[in-house]
Amino acid sequence: ELGFAGAVRASLNEVYGAYAITVMHEDFPGELIVARLGSPLAIGLGDKEFFIASDASPFVEFTKEAVYLEEGHMATISLENGVNIFTIKDNEKVEPAIQELRLNLEQIEKGGYEHFMLKEINEQPRSIRDTMRGRLLVDEGVIKMAGIWDHLERINKAERIVIIACGTSWHAGLIGEYLIEEFARIPVEVEYASEFRYRNPIIGPKDVVIAISQSGETADTMAAIKLAKEKGAFVYGICNVVDSSIARVTDAGSYTHAGPEIGVASTKAFTAQLTILSLIALKLGKHNGNLGNAEFMSLIAELDAIPTKVEEVLQSSHEVAKNIAKQYVDATNFLYLGRGYNFPSALEGALKLKEISYIHAEGYPAAEMKHGPIALIDENMPIVIIAPKQGHYDKIVSNVQEIKARKGQVIAVVNKGDVQVSSMADHVIEMPETSECFSPIVAAIPLQLLSYYIAVYR
């Protein structure tokens, strides 16, 4: 006779695939059995009550204590016996580690905003500042990051860095590639975790893998990390959820302090990831001598000013984005173009629009437009161009001329006081000027707002 828990355990040993599961049985009232493999599961410990969810945010208003079930573990939960954890494979008893929740209720409520996405877009000055807090010390001229500092030799001696991520985090990784190669001069490759895990990648002990995930639970990214670790690579995690699976399984890492991201389309987590990647690139470059002191000091001062610039662009962009959104609410396609650091910004802008307004959109490097996509451009095609002064501005100007020659509708994201692109564009969204390497953080805001308002009006 296996008993209730034994029967569940025996069944789960026959099961393929990922799950986070709760089992009840009418013959065993007052007892629940939970188990996880590949999907997250948290148990909230209340006063004579228990809560089960994929993370702690649903039960934070009832308890501040939680147990995060580890990969391949199951637990029996009852009022008489509390929480007892065992391995699914061998039935070995595991001591539960009780975590004190750092979430507060305010963070997971809408706070008067119509949607979580709008609230999270508006929180970005704070979330970027929180991500830099204690790490970027401009007055002392240092970047303090324990995860990097403790393993500086290993990371600086890496033959290459492989960034693995999915979706929006992958776009952050592409910008991370530009940053790390520019300032630290270490070769970087950026891979979709879902592709990396299913091929036979060449990876070894001289490689450093950076895994990026908002939730810290992305299944493909988790599987890619396991593969990298088996091959002896050093794995560094960047995630937003404390005590998440990726945070626990990586060798070292940094949290983005964006606070809970409830909206499905990632906004503040993206700009926080870019902030961490900027800090890492500057720190590595300074330590391996590729970044001189004067340039380092000017870049960290510029990074320190980013939250204020994000605040500025938020104040000026809402109404402009609303007006543009009203005009393109019935568009069926959009093109997003950018160059250099802002080519991944174009990809991210297009993804946001697809994700929440269900309009087909594509991001392209601006120079690639003439190699095919130009055939699609006519008076019905809105084209969003990210054109900051810093970077390949002259080239962007000629791209805009090509588009206007075919009567395309140009929505330009430009720096304040811009003349050339603005004079040709049909619509202009302005943002403050910053170093080219940090411009994707500032440019993300108008693109997020444009997607949001188009989705609302649809």
Short mmCIF file of N, CA and C in Angstrom, two decimals, residues 128 130-152 155-156 179-180 183-184 236 253-255 274-288 291-305 437-438:
data_model
loop_
_atom_site.label_atom_id
_atom_site.label_comp_id
_atom_site.label_asym_id
_atom_site.label_seq_id
_atom_site.Cartn_x
_atom_site.Cartn_y
_atom_site.Cartn_z
N ILE A 128 15.11 51.97 -12.44
CA ILE A 128 16.50 52.11 -12.92
C ILE A 128 17.39 52.61 -11.79
N ASP A 130 16.85 52.25 -8.59
CA ASP A 130 16.99 51.17 -7.60
C ASP A 130 18.01 50.13 -8.05
N THR A 131 18.06 49.89 -9.36
CA THR A 131 19.01 48.91 -9.90
C THR A 131 20.45 49.42 -9.79
N MET A 132 20.63 50.75 -9.86
CA MET A 132 21.98 51.34 -9.73
C MET A 132 22.38 51.58 -8.28
N ARG A 133 21.37 51.66 -7.40
CA ARG A 133 21.64 52.03 -6.01
C ARG A 133 22.64 51.09 -5.35
N GLY A 134 23.65 51.68 -4.71
CA GLY A 134 24.66 50.88 -4.02
C GLY A 134 25.69 50.26 -4.95
N ARG A 135 25.43 50.35 -6.26
CA ARG A 135 26.36 49.76 -7.24
C ARG A 135 27.15 50.84 -7.97
N LEU A 136 26.45 51.92 -8.34
CA LEU A 136 27.10 53.00 -9.08
C LEU A 136 27.40 54.13 -8.10
N LEU A 137 28.68 54.28 -7.74
CA LEU A 137 29.07 55.31 -6.78
C LEU A 137 29.90 56.35 -7.52
N VAL A 138 29.20 57.33 -8.09
CA VAL A 138 29.85 58.30 -8.98
C VAL A 138 30.90 59.12 -8.23
N ASP A 139 30.56 59.55 -7.01
CA ASP A 139 31.50 60.40 -6.25
C ASP A 139 32.81 59.68 -5.97
N GLU A 140 32.73 58.38 -5.74
CA GLU A 140 33.96 57.61 -5.49
C GLU A 140 34.58 57.11 -6.79
N GLY A 141 33.82 57.24 -7.89
CA GLY A 141 34.35 56.79 -9.19
C GLY A 141 34.45 55.28 -9.29
N VAL A 142 33.51 54.56 -8.64
CA VAL A 142 33.57 53.10 -8.71
C VAL A 142 32.20 52.48 -8.99
N ILE A 143 32.26 51.26 -9.52
CA ILE A 143 31.06 50.43 -9.67
C ILE A 143 31.28 49.22 -8.76
N LYS A 144 30.38 49.04 -7.81
CA LYS A 144 30.50 47.94 -6.85
C LYS A 144 29.49 46.85 -7.20
N MET A 145 29.98 45.70 -7.62
CA MET A 145 29.09 44.57 -7.91
C MET A 145 29.75 43.32 -7.38
N ALA A 146 29.23 42.81 -6.28
CA ALA A 146 29.86 41.66 -5.62
C ALA A 146 29.96 40.47 -6.57
N GLY A 147 28.88 40.20 -7.33
CA GLY A 147 28.87 39.04 -8.23
C GLY A 147 30.00 39.08 -9.24
N ILE A 148 30.32 40.30 -9.73
CA ILE A 148 31.41 40.46 -10.70
C ILE A 148 32.75 40.47 -9.97
N TRP A 149 32.84 41.23 -8.90
CA TRP A 149 34.09 41.42 -8.16
C TRP A 149 34.67 40.09 -7.67
N ASP A 150 33.79 39.22 -7.12
CA ASP A 150 34.24 37.94 -6.57
C ASP A 150 34.78 37.00 -7.64
N HIS A 151 34.42 37.26 -8.89
CA HIS A 151 34.84 36.34 -9.96
C HIS A 151 35.49 37.10 -11.11
N LEU A 152 36.10 38.24 -10.77
CA LEU A 152 36.63 39.15 -11.79
C LEU A 152 37.65 38.48 -12.72
N ILE A 155 35.98 36.08 -15.19
CA ILE A 155 35.19 36.75 -16.23
C ILE A 155 36.12 37.50 -17.20
N ASN A 156 37.11 38.21 -16.65
CA ASN A 156 38.02 38.98 -17.52
C ASN A 156 38.89 38.09 -18.40
N LEU A 179 27.63 46.60 -25.73
CA LEU A 179 28.26 47.26 -24.57
C LEU A 179 29.55 46.56 -24.15
N ILE A 180 29.47 45.22 -24.00
CA ILE A 180 30.64 44.48 -23.49
C ILE A 180 31.76 44.48 -24.53
N PHE A 183 33.34 48.17 -24.57
CA PHE A 183 34.11 48.66 -23.42
C PHE A 183 35.07 47.64 -22.83
N ALA A 184 34.70 46.35 -22.85
CA ALA A 184 35.57 45.34 -22.24
C ALA A 184 36.41 44.60 -23.28
N TYR A 236 26.61 33.25 -15.08
CA TYR A 236 26.24 34.46 -14.35
C TYR A 236 24.78 34.78 -14.66
N GLY A 253 25.74 36.25 -9.80
CA GLY A 253 24.75 37.02 -10.55
C GLY A 253 24.41 38.35 -9.92
N SER A 254 23.50 39.04 -10.58
CA SER A 254 23.02 40.34 -10.10
C SER A 254 21.51 40.37 -10.24
N TYR A 255 20.84 40.88 -9.22
CA TYR A 255 19.39 41.10 -9.34
C TYR A 255 19.14 42.47 -9.95
N LEU A 274 19.14 46.40 -18.99
CA LEU A 274 20.12 47.22 -19.71
C LEU A 274 21.03 47.96 -18.73
N THR A 275 20.46 48.39 -17.60
CA THR A 275 21.24 49.10 -16.58
C THR A 275 22.32 48.18 -16.01
N ILE A 276 21.94 46.94 -15.68
CA ILE A 276 22.91 45.96 -15.14
C ILE A 276 23.99 45.66 -16.18
N LEU A 277 23.59 45.44 -17.44
CA LEU A 277 24.56 45.12 -18.49
C LEU A 277 25.53 46.29 -18.71
N SER A 278 25.02 47.53 -18.60
CA SER A 278 25.89 48.72 -18.72
C SER A 278 26.92 48.73 -17.60
N LEU A 279 26.46 48.45 -16.37
CA LEU A 279 27.37 48.43 -15.21
C LEU A 279 28.44 47.35 -15.38
N ILE A 280 28.02 46.17 -15.84
CA ILE A 280 28.98 45.06 -16.02
C ILE A 280 30.03 45.44 -17.07
N ALA A 281 29.57 45.97 -18.22
CA ALA A 281 30.49 46.31 -19.32
C ALA A 281 31.50 47.37 -18.87
N LEU A 282 31.02 48.39 -18.15
CA LEU A 282 31.92 49.47 -17.71
C LEU A 282 32.89 48.95 -16.65
N LYS A 283 32.40 48.10 -15.76
CA LYS A 283 33.27 47.56 -14.70
C LYS A 283 34.37 46.68 -15.30
N LEU A 284 33.98 45.79 -16.21
CA LEU A 284 34.98 44.91 -16.83
C LEU A 284 36.01 45.73 -17.62
N GLY A 285 35.50 46.71 -18.39
CA GLY A 285 36.40 47.55 -19.21
C GLY A 285 37.39 48.32 -18.37
N LYS A 286 36.93 48.84 -17.25
CA LYS A 286 37.82 49.60 -16.34
C LYS A 286 38.90 48.68 -15.78
N HIS A 287 38.49 47.47 -15.38
CA HIS A 287 39.45 46.57 -14.73
C HIS A 287 40.42 45.92 -15.69
N ASN A 288 40.01 45.71 -16.95
CA ASN A 288 40.99 45.08 -17.84
C ASN A 288 41.75 46.11 -18.68
N LEU A 291 39.22 50.61 -20.84
CA LEU A 291 38.47 51.84 -20.66
C LEU A 291 39.30 52.76 -19.77
N GLY A 292 39.78 53.86 -20.35
CA GLY A 292 40.60 54.81 -19.59
C GLY A 292 39.78 55.50 -18.51
N ASN A 293 40.48 56.04 -17.52
CA ASN A 293 39.79 56.63 -16.37
C ASN A 293 38.87 57.79 -16.75
N ALA A 294 39.36 58.67 -17.64
CA ALA A 294 38.56 59.85 -18.01
C ALA A 294 37.25 59.43 -18.69
N GLU A 295 37.36 58.46 -19.61
CA GLU A 295 36.16 58.01 -20.32
C GLU A 295 35.22 57.29 -19.35
N PHE A 296 35.80 56.48 -18.45
CA PHE A 296 35.01 55.75 -17.45
C PHE A 296 34.23 56.74 -16.58
N MET A 297 34.92 57.77 -16.12
CA MET A 297 34.25 58.75 -15.24
C MET A 297 33.12 59.47 -15.98
N SER A 298 33.36 59.81 -17.24
CA SER A 298 32.31 60.54 -17.96
C SER A 298 31.12 59.62 -18.25
N LEU A 299 31.39 58.32 -18.52
CA LEU A 299 30.30 57.38 -18.78
C LEU A 299 29.47 57.09 -17.53
N ILE A 300 30.14 56.96 -16.37
CA ILE A 300 29.33 56.66 -15.17
C ILE A 300 28.50 57.89 -14.76
N ALA A 301 29.03 59.07 -15.03
CA ALA A 301 28.24 60.29 -14.73
C ALA A 301 27.00 60.32 -15.64
N GLU A 302 27.20 59.91 -16.90
CA GLU A 302 26.10 59.89 -17.87
C GLU A 302 25.06 58.83 -17.48
N LEU A 303 25.54 57.66 -17.04
CA LEU A 303 24.62 56.59 -16.62
C LEU A 303 23.82 57.03 -15.39
N ASP A 304 24.49 57.74 -14.49
CA ASP A 304 23.85 58.23 -13.27
C ASP A 304 22.71 59.22 -13.59
N ALA A 305 22.83 59.89 -14.74
CA ALA A 305 21.82 60.88 -15.14
C ALA A 305 20.63 60.25 -15.87
N CYS A 437 25.62 54.67 -26.18
CA CYS A 437 25.51 53.35 -25.54
C CYS A 437 24.35 53.27 -24.55
N PHE A 438 23.89 54.41 -24.02
CA PHE A 438 22.75 54.38 -23.08
C PHE A 438 21.44 54.81 -23.74
#
